[in-house]
Amino acid sequence: MPNLKTGLSLLCYLLLSSALSAQQTPWKEVAPGVWKTVVGSPESYDLLKASGAVPDTAALGRMQRVAFPLSQNEISTTTANNKTSLRFPLTREEQLFGFGLNFQTIYQRGKILQLHVDHYGGRDNGRTHAPVPFYVSSKGYGVFINSARYINVYAGSGVRKDSKNPPLEKDRNKDKSWSSRPYSDAVEIQVPANGVEVYLFAGPTALDAVRRYNLFNGGGALPPRWGLGFTQRVKTLYNAQDVKDEADSFLLKGYPLDYIGLEPGWQSKSYPGTFEWDTTRYPEPAKFVKEMLDKNIRLNLWINPYVSKSAPFYKSITPYTGSHTVWVGEVPDFTMPEARKIFFGQLQKDQVDIGVSGYKIDEVDGYDYYLWPDIATFPSGKDGEQMRQTYGLLAQRYSEEMYRARNQRTYGLVRASNAGANSFPYVIYNDYYNHEDFITALINSGYAGVLWTPEVRVSKTGEEWLRRFQTVIFSPMAMINAWSSGTKPWSYPEVAEQVKKMALLRMQMIPYWYSEFAKYHFEGTPPFRAMNLEEGFAQDVKKESGNTSLEENPYAEATTKEIKDQYMAGEYLLVAPLFTGQKTRKVVLPKGNWYDFYTGERVGNGEVITITPGLDKIPVYVKDGGIIPIMPPLLHAPAAGEKVDLEIRHFGEKNGLYKLYDDDGESYNYEKGEYSWREIKVEKDKNGKWKGTISAAVKGKPNTINKITWKFMTEASQPR
Ligand code: GAL
């Protein structure tokens, strides 16, 4: 009976297709300006579970009240065949940012990505150290997909036949405006699971959406003060005496130094590691660490978490490790309390308790051949893919716990991260070494809730050394990573003095950096971020693209014209680095007057300027009314309780206002209210002279400020 059969299959099809048809899911406001929806049946393990991030609802509550930022009926979701598809609307004029730590592009509209933790491989295809599934729209909202899976993203590339805003069909034979990339009106995302949690962050501005995302994840990291000083990583087989000598030579030559990083050779074996000191190179670890601390130098230890059979805890940890090895070392399942207790227990006892200040957690990101394969299994039941997406998060979370237990802050390095890591005091780095791309990554880190350092290793010329050095000074971690080269700041004699000046400038700016990180923590504002988040920054991509085939979707291919070589550093500074070989460059100034950081002179307003700054300088500009607090060029960051003099520099014609943050700089007591904000104001008195005031130190709170002097940079730059 063919008719009945056909009828039945039609019925089946109709039933199935209604189950498959796009749903609208209810959104619930879970924190001020943050909405959540639960699609299908999400997996029990996700990025927020791995990171344990706790929203700062009080800080979110202090932000402006806002309405749901999109039209709910334009968002749709579907769950079928162990896949969840999400669709968000995209208007013609919208640009997209984020989707993790990309190295070559800021604009993400039109991209097809698979978000996958990996060592960056030279292409912005979603495989990176922090493939954070969070994007921000230029229309002022953000979307976060809370999944520990490899997520497919079509960021405005697909065109649905039921689109309400379909692109026009054109005849390629006759129509020159035909485009291979027609306009798409949706961001489509596919998660390989039967459900997922999705979060939406309101603005009103894109920066507000980023702030809400950061605050929702516990606020940004607040490093100890010393973390913002200078750090040198030494050659891998250095011994205790070499390290002491290294510290002494910094002091002798007058270069600042706060912490030294020891590379794999501190361990008795590495790749896989034993997690105990090598007694030939470090015969008396406790004495050595103490001697270094007495010199005001902290130590950071390299590890990758893969356990050798010679590790003292090997037998006890092996039941809690995964099915596959990495460099023949076993992989602890950090989602299991048993594994954590054994692994971090060793680090605590052998290193943290004798005064080691932090870790560099290496190789938790990938290179497929090195890491465990996706088919690996782990004793907790997590699979290889989930572990890959979250191992960096777990390593950061539980290593920081060792320091939390001591009420002592740490600041370290990590090579993999993901959403929810915002408050972890870790900076991402890698083995890639393209200077321009390092700066683009620094810009993108501000969209991803992570920190990134454009570390300096070695250079072909003094020029390259200085140019790289200049940018690492204006980044979250000022570091030379000489693990293989053994380079020192003074290794290129022709630029050694300029390098020293830059390193000392880093130290002078600690009060500024520290306050800006406090704003990251308490208000969610990324200390290093894209120009696109800056008010008054406008770039007409359409005009610059000069490609007629982009008429339909001007954003799709115009990536080469995006501004990815200048960025904002803290509230007031615009940094525009130069790269090797470059003598001159263009800088796009946002609306409002901008002033030279070094001289106080006005440089322009809402325009593109062309500059030829010379090799000694990294161009830095200050917003009108900007205030930069500066301390003396000390060789070590101020210790807890140490007071320093402050020179408060004001730039421009506008009155100045600045919130200066203060706390003990070393403990977690700020989480219990042991901090203060002091208000700095610069205004003209009745005779038209600039005058600065600062609110009194808050009684009973840490106060690190001694004598204050004022410098009105722009006024001083003018001829009398
Ligand atoms: C690499 C790491 C380098 C260095 C080296 C030591 O994986 O990226 O910075 O630490 O290991 O073996």
PDB file of C-alpha atoms in Angstrom, residues 485-688:
ATOM      1  CA  SER A 485      69.141  32.245  24.126  1.00  0.00           C
ATOM      2  CA  GLY A 486      70.406  33.524  27.464  1.00  0.00           C
ATOM      3  CA  THR A 487      69.898  37.126  26.303  1.00  0.00           C
ATOM      4  CA  LYS A 488      69.904  39.937  28.841  1.00  0.00           C
ATOM      5  CA  PRO A 489      68.360  43.386  28.538  1.00  0.00           C
ATOM      6  CA  TRP A 490      71.866  44.739  27.787  1.00  0.00           C
ATOM      7  CA  SER A 491      72.784  42.062  25.223  1.00  0.00           C
ATOM      8  CA  TYR A 492      72.590  44.551  22.354  1.00  0.00           C
ATOM      9  CA  PRO A 493      75.091  47.230  23.452  1.00  0.00           C
ATOM     10  CA  GLU A 494      74.009  49.741  20.812  1.00  0.00           C
ATOM     11  CA  VAL A 495      70.552  50.008  22.452  1.00  0.00           C
ATOM     12  CA  ALA A 496      71.382  48.982  26.033  1.00  0.00           C
ATOM     13  CA  GLU A 497      70.810  52.481  27.437  1.00  0.00           C
ATOM     14  CA  GLN A 498      67.473  52.883  25.679  1.00  0.00           C
ATOM     15  CA  VAL A 499      66.410  49.456  26.957  1.00  0.00           C
ATOM     16  CA  LYS A 500      67.357  50.473  30.493  1.00  0.00           C
ATOM     17  CA  LYS A 501      65.335  53.673  30.196  1.00  0.00           C
ATOM     18  CA  MET A 502      62.301  51.698  29.048  1.00  0.00           C
ATOM     19  CA  ALA A 503      62.650  49.161  31.864  1.00  0.00           C
ATOM     20  CA  LEU A 504      62.850  52.014  34.374  1.00  0.00           C
ATOM     21  CA  LEU A 505      59.825  53.682  32.788  1.00  0.00           C
ATOM     22  CA  ARG A 506      57.932  50.456  33.429  1.00  0.00           C
ATOM     23  CA  MET A 507      58.842  50.785  37.110  1.00  0.00           C
ATOM     24  CA  GLN A 508      57.925  54.480  37.240  1.00  0.00           C
ATOM     25  CA  MET A 509      54.507  53.669  35.867  1.00  0.00           C
ATOM     26  CA  ILE A 510      53.662  50.993  38.467  1.00  0.00           C
ATOM     27  CA  PRO A 511      51.145  53.257  40.278  1.00  0.00           C
ATOM     28  CA  TYR A 512      49.334  53.727  36.960  1.00  0.00           C
ATOM     29  CA  TRP A 513      49.488  50.049  35.952  1.00  0.00           C
ATOM     30  CA  TYR A 514      48.364  48.957  39.392  1.00  0.00           C
ATOM     31  CA  SER A 515      45.347  51.300  39.427  1.00  0.00           C
ATOM     32  CA  GLU A 516      44.414  50.197  35.914  1.00  0.00           C
ATOM     33  CA  PHE A 517      44.530  46.526  36.911  1.00  0.00           C
ATOM     34  CA  ALA A 518      42.380  47.396  39.935  1.00  0.00           C
ATOM     35  CA  LYS A 519      39.844  48.873  37.499  1.00  0.00           C
ATOM     36  CA  TYR A 520      40.002  45.578  35.581  1.00  0.00           C
ATOM     37  CA  HIS A 521      39.262  43.737  38.798  1.00  0.00           C
ATOM     38  CA  PHE A 522      36.615  45.996  40.314  1.00  0.00           C
ATOM     39  CA  GLU A 523      34.996  47.485  37.196  1.00  0.00           C
ATOM     40  CA  GLY A 524      35.812  44.976  34.466  1.00  0.00           C
ATOM     41  CA  THR A 525      37.680  47.406  32.173  1.00  0.00           C
ATOM     42  CA  PRO A 526      40.486  45.542  30.359  1.00  0.00           C
ATOM     43  CA  PRO A 527      43.833  47.279  30.982  1.00  0.00           C
ATOM     44  CA  PHE A 528      44.950  46.535  27.393  1.00  0.00           C
ATOM     45  CA  ARG A 529      42.300  46.821  24.746  1.00  0.00           C
ATOM     46  CA  ALA A 530      41.292  47.670  21.201  1.00  0.00           C
ATOM     47  CA  MET A 531      40.856  51.167  19.835  1.00  0.00           C
ATOM     48  CA  ASN A 532      37.400  50.061  18.763  1.00  0.00           C
ATOM     49  CA  LEU A 533      36.340  50.120  22.422  1.00  0.00           C
ATOM     50  CA  GLU A 534      37.422  53.740  22.733  1.00  0.00           C
ATOM     51  CA  GLU A 535      34.799  56.460  22.507  1.00  0.00           C
ATOM     52  CA  GLY A 536      35.258  58.669  19.476  1.00  0.00           C
ATOM     53  CA  PHE A 537      37.330  56.135  17.564  1.00  0.00           C
ATOM     54  CA  ALA A 538      35.976  55.857  14.067  1.00  0.00           C
ATOM     55  CA  GLN A 539      37.301  54.062  11.119  1.00  0.00           C
ATOM     56  CA  ASP A 540      35.427  54.039   7.885  1.00  0.00           C
ATOM     57  CA  VAL A 541      36.101  50.524   6.709  1.00  0.00           C
ATOM     58  CA  LYS A 542      33.906  50.858   3.637  1.00  0.00           C
ATOM     59  CA  LYS A 543      35.908  53.716   2.202  1.00  0.00           C
ATOM     60  CA  GLU A 544      39.241  52.142   2.981  1.00  0.00           C
ATOM     61  CA  SER A 545      38.399  48.718   1.628  1.00  0.00           C
ATOM     62  CA  GLY A 546      38.390  50.057  -1.956  1.00  0.00           C
ATOM     63  CA  ASN A 547      36.954  46.759  -3.126  1.00  0.00           C
ATOM     64  CA  THR A 548      33.703  47.019  -5.003  1.00  0.00           C
ATOM     65  CA  SER A 549      32.856  43.350  -4.575  1.00  0.00           C
ATOM     66  CA  LEU A 550      32.469  44.107  -0.887  1.00  0.00           C
ATOM     67  CA  GLU A 551      29.499  46.368  -1.435  1.00  0.00           C
ATOM     68  CA  GLU A 552      27.021  43.790  -0.183  1.00  0.00           C
ATOM     69  CA  ASN A 553      29.038  42.908   2.875  1.00  0.00           C
ATOM     70  CA  PRO A 554      31.726  45.506   3.352  1.00  0.00           C
ATOM     71  CA  TYR A 555      32.987  43.887   6.533  1.00  0.00           C
ATOM     72  CA  ALA A 556      33.552  40.403   5.197  1.00  0.00           C
ATOM     73  CA  GLU A 557      36.919  40.818   3.560  1.00  0.00           C
ATOM     74  CA  ALA A 558      38.173  44.203   4.645  1.00  0.00           C
ATOM     75  CA  THR A 559      40.359  42.710   7.315  1.00  0.00           C
ATOM     76  CA  THR A 560      43.639  44.032   5.919  1.00  0.00           C
ATOM     77  CA  LYS A 561      42.551  47.580   6.648  1.00  0.00           C
ATOM     78  CA  GLU A 562      41.652  47.137  10.265  1.00  0.00           C
ATOM     79  CA  ILE A 563      43.631  48.981  12.920  1.00  0.00           C
ATOM     80  CA  LYS A 564      45.611  46.262  14.640  1.00  0.00           C
ATOM     81  CA  ASP A 565      48.835  48.038  15.504  1.00  0.00           C
ATOM     82  CA  GLN A 566      47.746  50.590  18.086  1.00  0.00           C
ATOM     83  CA  TYR A 567      45.931  50.042  21.361  1.00  0.00           C
ATOM     84  CA  MET A 568      44.735  51.552  24.599  1.00  0.00           C
ATOM     85  CA  ALA A 569      46.779  50.955  27.763  1.00  0.00           C
ATOM     86  CA  GLY A 570      44.748  51.852  30.810  1.00  0.00           C
ATOM     87  CA  GLU A 571      42.271  54.679  30.961  1.00  0.00           C
ATOM     88  CA  TYR A 572      44.302  57.366  29.232  1.00  0.00           C
ATOM     89  CA  LEU A 573      47.108  56.017  27.065  1.00  0.00           C
ATOM     90  CA  LEU A 574      47.161  55.216  23.381  1.00  0.00           C
ATOM     91  CA  VAL A 575      50.211  53.154  22.372  1.00  0.00           C
ATOM     92  CA  ALA A 576      51.320  53.068  18.733  1.00  0.00           C
ATOM     93  CA  PRO A 577      54.414  50.833  18.458  1.00  0.00           C
ATOM     94  CA  LEU A 578      56.838  50.703  15.570  1.00  0.00           C
ATOM     95  CA  PHE A 579      58.228  47.469  14.191  1.00  0.00           C
ATOM     96  CA  THR A 580      61.666  46.635  12.785  1.00  0.00           C
ATOM     97  CA  GLY A 581      62.415  48.584   9.649  1.00  0.00           C
ATOM     98  CA  GLN A 582      59.645  51.085  10.229  1.00  0.00           C
ATOM     99  CA  LYS A 583      60.742  54.718  10.502  1.00  0.00           C
ATOM    100  CA  THR A 584      57.376  56.320  10.205  1.00  0.00           C
ATOM    101  CA  ARG A 585      53.792  55.290  10.815  1.00  0.00           C
ATOM    102  CA  LYS A 586      50.229  56.536  10.881  1.00  0.00           C
ATOM    103  CA  VAL A 587      48.277  56.828  14.107  1.00  0.00           C
ATOM    104  CA  VAL A 588      44.490  57.107  14.152  1.00  0.00           C
ATOM    105  CA  LEU A 589      43.519  59.477  16.964  1.00  0.00           C
ATOM    106  CA  PRO A 590      40.007  59.230  18.369  1.00  0.00           C
ATOM    107  CA  LYS A 591      37.930  62.418  18.688  1.00  0.00           C
ATOM    108  CA  GLY A 592      39.149  64.848  21.329  1.00  0.00           C
ATOM    109  CA  ASN A 593      42.612  66.322  21.818  1.00  0.00           C
ATOM    110  CA  TRP A 594      45.575  64.002  22.298  1.00  0.00           C
ATOM    111  CA  TYR A 595      48.973  64.848  23.808  1.00  0.00           C
ATOM    112  CA  ASP A 596      52.467  63.440  23.580  1.00  0.00           C
ATOM    113  CA  PHE A 597      53.192  61.284  26.636  1.00  0.00           C
ATOM    114  CA  TYR A 598      56.852  62.371  26.826  1.00  0.00           C
ATOM    115  CA  THR A 599      56.486  66.107  26.182  1.00  0.00           C
ATOM    116  CA  GLY A 600      52.853  67.023  26.904  1.00  0.00           C
ATOM    117  CA  GLU A 601      52.484  68.697  23.515  1.00  0.00           C
ATOM    118  CA  ARG A 602      49.204  68.485  21.617  1.00  0.00           C
ATOM    119  CA  VAL A 603      49.403  66.140  18.625  1.00  0.00           C
ATOM    120  CA  GLY A 604      45.920  66.158  17.107  1.00  0.00           C
ATOM    121  CA  ASN A 605      42.200  65.528  17.394  1.00  0.00           C
ATOM    122  CA  GLY A 606      40.109  62.847  15.652  1.00  0.00           C
ATOM    123  CA  GLU A 607      42.554  62.626  12.770  1.00  0.00           C
ATOM    124  CA  VAL A 608      45.201  60.413  11.250  1.00  0.00           C
ATOM    125  CA  ILE A 609      48.683  61.705  12.039  1.00  0.00           C
ATOM    126  CA  THR A 610      51.937  60.548  10.477  1.00  0.00           C
ATOM    127  CA  ILE A 611      54.863  60.342  12.875  1.00  0.00           C
ATOM    128  CA  THR A 612      58.620  59.746  12.700  1.00  0.00           C
ATOM    129  CA  PRO A 613      59.526  59.273  16.345  1.00  0.00           C
ATOM    130  CA  GLY A 614      63.078  57.895  16.063  1.00  0.00           C
ATOM    131  CA  LEU A 615      64.289  54.597  17.474  1.00  0.00           C
ATOM    132  CA  ASP A 616      64.437  55.628  21.140  1.00  0.00           C
ATOM    133  CA  LYS A 617      60.732  56.159  21.558  1.00  0.00           C
ATOM    134  CA  ILE A 618      57.611  54.087  21.453  1.00  0.00           C
ATOM    135  CA  PRO A 619      54.910  56.572  20.529  1.00  0.00           C
ATOM    136  CA  VAL A 620      52.420  57.004  23.367  1.00  0.00           C
ATOM    137  CA  TYR A 621      49.632  59.578  23.519  1.00  0.00           C
ATOM    138  CA  VAL A 622      47.483  60.794  26.375  1.00  0.00           C
ATOM    139  CA  LYS A 623      43.830  61.695  26.228  1.00  0.00           C
ATOM    140  CA  ASP A 624      42.842  65.277  27.084  1.00  0.00           C
ATOM    141  CA  GLY A 625      42.611  65.644  30.864  1.00  0.00           C
ATOM    142  CA  GLY A 626      44.606  62.453  31.358  1.00  0.00           C
ATOM    143  CA  ILE A 627      46.388  61.868  34.642  1.00  0.00           C
ATOM    144  CA  ILE A 628      49.351  59.530  34.975  1.00  0.00           C
ATOM    145  CA  PRO A 629      50.761  58.887  38.473  1.00  0.00           C
ATOM    146  CA  ILE A 630      54.504  58.190  38.358  1.00  0.00           C
ATOM    147  CA  MET A 631      56.879  56.924  41.059  1.00  0.00           C
ATOM    148  CA  PRO A 632      60.693  57.079  41.165  1.00  0.00           C
ATOM    149  CA  PRO A 633      62.542  54.582  38.931  1.00  0.00           C
ATOM    150  CA  LEU A 634      63.141  51.948  41.623  1.00  0.00           C
ATOM    151  CA  LEU A 635      64.824  48.651  40.814  1.00  0.00           C
ATOM    152  CA  HIS A 636      62.104  46.661  42.616  1.00  0.00           C
ATOM    153  CA  ALA A 637      58.378  47.250  42.975  1.00  0.00           C
ATOM    154  CA  PRO A 638      57.431  48.658  46.398  1.00  0.00           C
ATOM    155  CA  ALA A 639      56.966  45.905  48.991  1.00  0.00           C
ATOM    156  CA  ALA A 640      53.932  45.723  51.305  1.00  0.00           C
ATOM    157  CA  GLY A 641      53.985  48.731  53.606  1.00  0.00           C
ATOM    158  CA  GLU A 642      56.730  50.531  51.645  1.00  0.00           C
ATOM    159  CA  LYS A 643      55.888  54.137  50.860  1.00  0.00           C
ATOM    160  CA  VAL A 644      56.894  55.881  47.638  1.00  0.00           C
ATOM    161  CA  ASP A 645      56.831  59.450  46.376  1.00  0.00           C
ATOM    162  CA  LEU A 646      54.397  60.216  43.615  1.00  0.00           C
ATOM    163  CA  GLU A 647      54.622  62.660  40.740  1.00  0.00           C
ATOM    164  CA  ILE A 648      51.186  63.244  39.314  1.00  0.00           C
ATOM    165  CA  ARG A 649      51.323  64.237  35.651  1.00  0.00           C
ATOM    166  CA  HIS A 650      48.423  66.005  33.999  1.00  0.00           C
ATOM    167  CA  PHE A 651      48.020  66.337  30.236  1.00  0.00           C
ATOM    168  CA  GLY A 652      45.950  68.644  28.061  1.00  0.00           C
ATOM    169  CA  GLU A 653      43.411  71.421  28.453  1.00  0.00           C
ATOM    170  CA  LYS A 654      40.620  69.594  30.239  1.00  0.00           C
ATOM    171  CA  ASN A 655      40.287  69.196  33.985  1.00  0.00           C
ATOM    172  CA  GLY A 656      41.703  65.918  35.179  1.00  0.00           C
ATOM    173  CA  LEU A 657      40.105  63.229  37.283  1.00  0.00           C
ATOM    174  CA  TYR A 658      41.749  59.999  38.344  1.00  0.00           C
ATOM    175  CA  LYS A 659      41.004  57.183  40.738  1.00  0.00           C
ATOM    176  CA  LEU A 660      44.233  56.013  42.330  1.00  0.00           C
ATOM    177  CA  TYR A 661      44.067  52.543  43.825  1.00  0.00           C
ATOM    178  CA  ASP A 662      45.973  51.412  46.893  1.00  0.00           C
ATOM    179  CA  ASP A 663      46.266  48.262  48.977  1.00  0.00           C
ATOM    180  CA  ASP A 664      49.055  46.165  50.506  1.00  0.00           C
ATOM    181  CA  GLY A 665      50.000  44.884  47.042  1.00  0.00           C
ATOM    182  CA  GLU A 666      50.667  41.328  48.158  1.00  0.00           C
ATOM    183  CA  SER A 667      47.739  39.692  49.975  1.00  0.00           C
ATOM    184  CA  TYR A 668      44.118  38.935  49.128  1.00  0.00           C
ATOM    185  CA  ASN A 669      42.918  41.292  51.872  1.00  0.00           C
ATOM    186  CA  TYR A 670      41.527  43.604  49.189  1.00  0.00           C
ATOM    187  CA  GLU A 671      38.794  41.026  48.744  1.00  0.00           C
ATOM    188  CA  LYS A 672      37.752  41.813  52.311  1.00  0.00           C
ATOM    189  CA  GLY A 673      37.705  45.565  51.784  1.00  0.00           C
ATOM    190  CA  GLU A 674      41.336  46.359  52.698  1.00  0.00           C
ATOM    191  CA  TYR A 675      41.869  48.874  49.901  1.00  0.00           C
ATOM    192  CA  SER A 676      41.178  52.466  49.028  1.00  0.00           C
ATOM    193  CA  TRP A 677      40.593  54.664  46.012  1.00  0.00           C
ATOM    194  CA  ARG A 678      41.959  58.164  46.269  1.00  0.00           C
ATOM    195  CA  GLU A 679      40.492  60.819  44.032  1.00  0.00           C
ATOM    196  CA  ILE A 680      42.920  62.993  42.145  1.00  0.00           C
ATOM    197  CA  LYS A 681      41.621  66.217  40.621  1.00  0.00           C
ATOM    198  CA  VAL A 682      43.356  68.761  38.456  1.00  0.00           C
ATOM    199  CA  GLU A 683      41.539  72.035  37.871  1.00  0.00           C
ATOM    200  CA  LYS A 684      42.417  75.644  37.083  1.00  0.00           C
ATOM    201  CA  ASP A 685      42.409  78.091  39.976  1.00  0.00           C
ATOM    202  CA  LYS A 686      40.956  81.575  39.706  1.00  0.00           C
ATOM    203  CA  ASN A 687      44.168  82.870  38.158  1.00  0.00           C
ATOM    204  CA  GLY A 688      43.962  80.284  35.432  1.00  0.00           C
TER     205      GLY A 688
END
